[in-house]
CSV table of C-alpha atoms in Angstrom, one decimal:
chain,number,residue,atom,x,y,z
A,4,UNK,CA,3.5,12.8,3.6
A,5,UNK,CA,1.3,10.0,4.7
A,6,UNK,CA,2.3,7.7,7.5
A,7,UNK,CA,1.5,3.9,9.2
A,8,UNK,CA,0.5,5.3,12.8
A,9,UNK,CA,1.3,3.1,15.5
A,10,UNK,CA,0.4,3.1,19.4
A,11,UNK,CA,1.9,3.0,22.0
A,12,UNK,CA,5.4,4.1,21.5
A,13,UNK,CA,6.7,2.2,24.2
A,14,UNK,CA,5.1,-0.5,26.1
A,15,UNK,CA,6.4,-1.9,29.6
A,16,UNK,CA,4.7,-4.7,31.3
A,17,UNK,CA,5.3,-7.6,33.6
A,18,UNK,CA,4.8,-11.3,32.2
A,19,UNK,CA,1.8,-12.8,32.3
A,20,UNK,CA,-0.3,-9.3,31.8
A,21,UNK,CA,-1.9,-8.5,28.7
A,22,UNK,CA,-0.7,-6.5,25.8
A,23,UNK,CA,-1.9,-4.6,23.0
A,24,UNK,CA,-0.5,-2.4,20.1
A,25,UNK,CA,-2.4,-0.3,17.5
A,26,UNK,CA,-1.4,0.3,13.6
A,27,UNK,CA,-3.4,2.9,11.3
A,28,UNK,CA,-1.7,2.6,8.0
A,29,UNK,CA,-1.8,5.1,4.9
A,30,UNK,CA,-5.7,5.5,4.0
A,31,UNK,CA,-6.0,3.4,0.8
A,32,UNK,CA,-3.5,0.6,1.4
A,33,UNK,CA,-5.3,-2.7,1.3
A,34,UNK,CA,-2.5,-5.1,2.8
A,35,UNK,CA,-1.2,-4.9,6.0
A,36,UNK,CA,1.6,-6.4,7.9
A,37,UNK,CA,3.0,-7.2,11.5
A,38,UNK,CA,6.4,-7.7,12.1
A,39,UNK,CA,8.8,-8.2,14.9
A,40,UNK,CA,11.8,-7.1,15.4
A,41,UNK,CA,14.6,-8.1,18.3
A,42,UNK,CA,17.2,-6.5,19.2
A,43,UNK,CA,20.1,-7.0,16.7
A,44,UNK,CA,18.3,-8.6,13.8
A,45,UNK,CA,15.8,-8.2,11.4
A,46,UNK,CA,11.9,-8.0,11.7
A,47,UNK,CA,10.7,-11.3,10.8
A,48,UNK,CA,6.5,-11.1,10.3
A,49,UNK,CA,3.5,-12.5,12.2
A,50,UNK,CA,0.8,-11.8,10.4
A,51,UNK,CA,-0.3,-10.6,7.0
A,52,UNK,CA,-4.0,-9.0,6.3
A,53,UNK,CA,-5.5,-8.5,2.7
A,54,UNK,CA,-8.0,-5.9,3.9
A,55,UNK,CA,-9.9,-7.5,6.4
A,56,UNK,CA,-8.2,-11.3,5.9
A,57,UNK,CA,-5.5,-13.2,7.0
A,58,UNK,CA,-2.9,-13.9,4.0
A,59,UNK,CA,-0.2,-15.1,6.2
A,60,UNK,CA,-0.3,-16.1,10.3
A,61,UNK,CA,2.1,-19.1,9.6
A,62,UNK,CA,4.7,-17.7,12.2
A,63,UNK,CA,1.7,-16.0,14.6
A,64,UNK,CA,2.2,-17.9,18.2
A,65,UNK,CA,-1.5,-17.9,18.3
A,66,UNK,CA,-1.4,-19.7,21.7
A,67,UNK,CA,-0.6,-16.1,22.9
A,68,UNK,CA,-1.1,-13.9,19.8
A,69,UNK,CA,-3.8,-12.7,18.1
A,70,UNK,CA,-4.6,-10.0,15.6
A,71,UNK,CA,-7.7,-8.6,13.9
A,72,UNK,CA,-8.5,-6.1,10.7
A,73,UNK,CA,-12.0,-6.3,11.3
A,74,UNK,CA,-13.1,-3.4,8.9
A,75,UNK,CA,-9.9,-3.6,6.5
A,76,UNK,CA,-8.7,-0.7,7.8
A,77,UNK,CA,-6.8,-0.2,10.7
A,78,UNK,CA,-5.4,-3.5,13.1
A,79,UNK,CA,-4.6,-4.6,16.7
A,80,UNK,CA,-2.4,-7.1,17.8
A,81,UNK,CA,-2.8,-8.5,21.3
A,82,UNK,CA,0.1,-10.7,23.4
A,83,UNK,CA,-2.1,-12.9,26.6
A,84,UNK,CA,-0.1,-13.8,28.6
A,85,UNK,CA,2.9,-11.7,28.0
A,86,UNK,CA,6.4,-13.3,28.2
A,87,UNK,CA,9.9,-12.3,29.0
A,88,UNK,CA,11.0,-13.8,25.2
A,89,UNK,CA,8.1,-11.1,23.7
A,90,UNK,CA,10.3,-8.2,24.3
A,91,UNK,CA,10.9,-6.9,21.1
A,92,UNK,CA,10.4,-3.8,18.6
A,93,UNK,CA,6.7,-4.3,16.9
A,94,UNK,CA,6.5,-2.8,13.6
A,95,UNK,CA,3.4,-2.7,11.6
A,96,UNK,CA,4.3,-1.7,7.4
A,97,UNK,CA,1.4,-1.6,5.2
A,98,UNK,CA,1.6,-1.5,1.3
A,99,UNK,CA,-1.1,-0.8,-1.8
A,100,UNK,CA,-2.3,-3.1,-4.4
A,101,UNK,CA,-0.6,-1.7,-7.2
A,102,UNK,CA,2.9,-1.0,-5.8
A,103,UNK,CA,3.2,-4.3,-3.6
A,104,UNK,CA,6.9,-4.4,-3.5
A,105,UNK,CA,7.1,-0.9,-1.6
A,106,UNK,CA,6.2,-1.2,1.8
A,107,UNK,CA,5.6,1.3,4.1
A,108,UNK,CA,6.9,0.9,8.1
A,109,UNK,CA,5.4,2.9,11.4
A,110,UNK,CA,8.2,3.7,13.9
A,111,UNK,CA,7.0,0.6,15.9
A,112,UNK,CA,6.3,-0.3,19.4
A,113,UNK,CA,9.2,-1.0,21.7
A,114,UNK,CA,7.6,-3.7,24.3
A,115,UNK,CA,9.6,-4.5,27.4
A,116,UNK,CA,8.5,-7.4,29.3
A,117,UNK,CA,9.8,-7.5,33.1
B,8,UNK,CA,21.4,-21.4,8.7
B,9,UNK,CA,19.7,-18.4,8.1
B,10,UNK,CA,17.7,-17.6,4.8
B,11,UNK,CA,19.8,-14.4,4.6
B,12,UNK,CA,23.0,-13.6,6.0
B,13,UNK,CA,24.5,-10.2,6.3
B,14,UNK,CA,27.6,-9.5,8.6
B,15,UNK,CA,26.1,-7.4,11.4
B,16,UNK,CA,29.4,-4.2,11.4
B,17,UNK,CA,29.6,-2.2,12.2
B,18,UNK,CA,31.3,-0.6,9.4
B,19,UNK,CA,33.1,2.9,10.0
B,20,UNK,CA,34.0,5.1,7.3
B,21,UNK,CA,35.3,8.3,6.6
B,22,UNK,CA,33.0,11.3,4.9
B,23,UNK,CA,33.1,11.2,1.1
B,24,UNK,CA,34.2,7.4,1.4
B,25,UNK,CA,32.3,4.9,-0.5
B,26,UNK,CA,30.2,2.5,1.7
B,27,UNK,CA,29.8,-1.5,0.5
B,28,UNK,CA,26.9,-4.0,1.7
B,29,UNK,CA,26.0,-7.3,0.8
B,30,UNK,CA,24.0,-9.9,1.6
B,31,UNK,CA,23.7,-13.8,0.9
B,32,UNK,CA,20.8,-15.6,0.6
B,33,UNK,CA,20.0,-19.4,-0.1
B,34,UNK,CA,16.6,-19.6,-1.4
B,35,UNK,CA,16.4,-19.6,-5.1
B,36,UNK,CA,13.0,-18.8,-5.2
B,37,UNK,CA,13.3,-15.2,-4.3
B,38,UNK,CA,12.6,-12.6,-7.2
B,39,UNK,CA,12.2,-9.2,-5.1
B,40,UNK,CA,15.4,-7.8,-3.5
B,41,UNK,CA,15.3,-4.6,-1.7
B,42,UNK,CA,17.4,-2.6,1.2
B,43,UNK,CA,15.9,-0.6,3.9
B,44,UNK,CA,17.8,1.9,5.9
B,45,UNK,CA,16.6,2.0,9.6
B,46,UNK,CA,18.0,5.0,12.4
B,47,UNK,CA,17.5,4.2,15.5
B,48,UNK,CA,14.0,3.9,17.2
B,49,UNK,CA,12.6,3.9,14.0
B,50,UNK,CA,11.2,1.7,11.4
B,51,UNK,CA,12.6,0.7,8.0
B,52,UNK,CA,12.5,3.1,5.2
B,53,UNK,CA,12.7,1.7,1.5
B,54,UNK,CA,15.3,2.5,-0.1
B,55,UNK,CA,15.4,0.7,-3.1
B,56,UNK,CA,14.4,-2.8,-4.9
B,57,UNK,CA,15.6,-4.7,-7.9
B,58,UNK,CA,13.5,-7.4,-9.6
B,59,UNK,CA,15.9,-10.2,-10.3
B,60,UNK,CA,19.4,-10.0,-11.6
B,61,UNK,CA,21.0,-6.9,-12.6
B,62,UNK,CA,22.0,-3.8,-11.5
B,63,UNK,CA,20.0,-0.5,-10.3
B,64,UNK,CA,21.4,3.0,-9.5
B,65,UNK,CA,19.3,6.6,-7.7
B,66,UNK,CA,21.6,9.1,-6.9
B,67,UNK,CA,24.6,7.8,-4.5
B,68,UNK,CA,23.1,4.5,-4.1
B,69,UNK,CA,23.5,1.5,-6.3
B,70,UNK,CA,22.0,-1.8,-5.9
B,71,UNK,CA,23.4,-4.9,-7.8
B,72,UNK,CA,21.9,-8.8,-7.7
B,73,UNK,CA,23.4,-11.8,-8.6
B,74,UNK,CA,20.9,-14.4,-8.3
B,75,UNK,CA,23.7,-17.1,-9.9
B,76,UNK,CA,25.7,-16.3,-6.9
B,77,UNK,CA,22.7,-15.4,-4.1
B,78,UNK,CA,24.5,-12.8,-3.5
B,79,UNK,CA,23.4,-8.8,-3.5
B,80,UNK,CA,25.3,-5.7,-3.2
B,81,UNK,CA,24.2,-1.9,-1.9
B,82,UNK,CA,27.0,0.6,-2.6
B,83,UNK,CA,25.9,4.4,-1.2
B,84,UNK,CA,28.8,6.8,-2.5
B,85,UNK,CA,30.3,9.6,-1.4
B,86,UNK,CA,28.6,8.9,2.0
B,87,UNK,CA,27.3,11.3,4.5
B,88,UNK,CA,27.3,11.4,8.5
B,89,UNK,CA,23.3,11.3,7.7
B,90,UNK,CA,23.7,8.1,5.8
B,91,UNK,CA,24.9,6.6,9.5
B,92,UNK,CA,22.5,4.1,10.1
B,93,UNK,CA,21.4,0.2,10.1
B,94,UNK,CA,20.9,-1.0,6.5
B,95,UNK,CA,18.4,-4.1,6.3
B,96,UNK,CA,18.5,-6.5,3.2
B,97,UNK,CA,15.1,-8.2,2.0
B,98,UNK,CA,13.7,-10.4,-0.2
B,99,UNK,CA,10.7,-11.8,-1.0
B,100,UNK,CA,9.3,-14.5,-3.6
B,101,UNK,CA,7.1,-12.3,-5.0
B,102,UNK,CA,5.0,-8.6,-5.0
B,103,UNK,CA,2.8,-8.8,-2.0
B,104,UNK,CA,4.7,-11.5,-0.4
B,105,UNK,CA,6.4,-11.9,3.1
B,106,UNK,CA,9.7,-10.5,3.4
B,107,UNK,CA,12.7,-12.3,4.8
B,108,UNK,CA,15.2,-9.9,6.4
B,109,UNK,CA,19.3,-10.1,6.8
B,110,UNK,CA,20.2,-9.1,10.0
B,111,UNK,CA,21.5,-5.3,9.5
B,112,UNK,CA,24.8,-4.1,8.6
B,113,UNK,CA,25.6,-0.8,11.2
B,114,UNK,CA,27.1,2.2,9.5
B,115,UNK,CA,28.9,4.8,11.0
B,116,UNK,CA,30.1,7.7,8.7
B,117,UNK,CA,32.3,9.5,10.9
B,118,UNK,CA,32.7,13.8,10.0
């Protein structure tokens, strides 16, 4: 069965370094979404790509954040500087045209900031 | 105040028991309602979504909405130790758009 792939599994960094995670999500899917999740609630999302374009970045801290698609496939989202607040589970979900309601999540990327 | 509210558990049953969720929500505007299960470590996994009111049944689990009331309901039946998880409530305005999560409900199904 087909999967969203996401690197690294777990991420550990001090504040103020630099941060990246990776998403590859099922081949065919054209939307693709970024979602954070803290410990004890729900993922809430920051950022939203329709293939290779932003839909939604509304809640993105872009002073620190930032996040590319740049062939409408797969998508990294970068954290410069990290801070101790970022430490959080970072899910990417990804869903097709056709079946918009059904999303599909990768097991994330626990980040802990120190 | 939260979009959604959903009481966090956890909620411990027995084997065979039936389990009860529900969320509340205060935006009228959403149409989509779904409920994820997440295990630990893990992401969400779909389990099932209604479009608008009614009710909506696959295998042990039944989903009901009441959009007069903002208020939606996941019963899982006869539950299992497996079914021992976090259970996420969503919505969203429409296919495609963002989803706005409840907090999670934690279930324990005890042997």
């Amino acid at each position: 069965e087909a999967e969203v792939a996401q690197s690294p599994r777990y991420k550990i960094t001090e504040k103020s370094q630099a941060v990246a995670f990776w998403c590859d999500p099922i081949s065919g899917h054209a939307t693709l979404y970024w979602y954070r999740q803290i410990l004890g609630q729900g993922p809430e999302l920051l950022v939203q790509f329709q293939d290779e374009s932003v839909v939604d970045d509304s809640q993105l801290p872009k002073d620190r954040f930032s996040a590319e698609r740049l062939k409408g496939v797969d998508s990294t989202l970068k954290i410069q500087p990290a801070e101790l607040g970022d430490s959080a589970m970072y899910l990417c979900a990804s869903s097709d045209r056709d079946r918009a309601v059904k999303l599909f999540f990768g097991s994330g990327t626990q980040l802990s900031v120190l | 105040q939260k979009e959604v509210e959903q009481d966090p558990g956890p909620l411990s049953v027995p084997e065979g028991a039936i389990v009860s969720l529900n969320c509340t929500y205060s935006n009228s505007a959403f149409q989509y309602f779904m409920w994820y299960r997440q295990y630990s470590r893990k992401g969400p996994e779909l389990l099932m979504y209604t479009y608008s009111s009614g009710n909506k049944e696959d295998g042990r689990f039944t989903a009901q909405v009441d959009k007069s009331s903002k208020y939606i309901s996941l019963f899982i039946r006869d539950s299992q130790p497996s079914d021992s998880a976090t259970y996420l409530c969503a919505m969203s305005q429409a296919a495609g758009n963002k989803l706005t999560f409840g907090g999670g409900t934690r279930v324990l199904v005890k042997p």
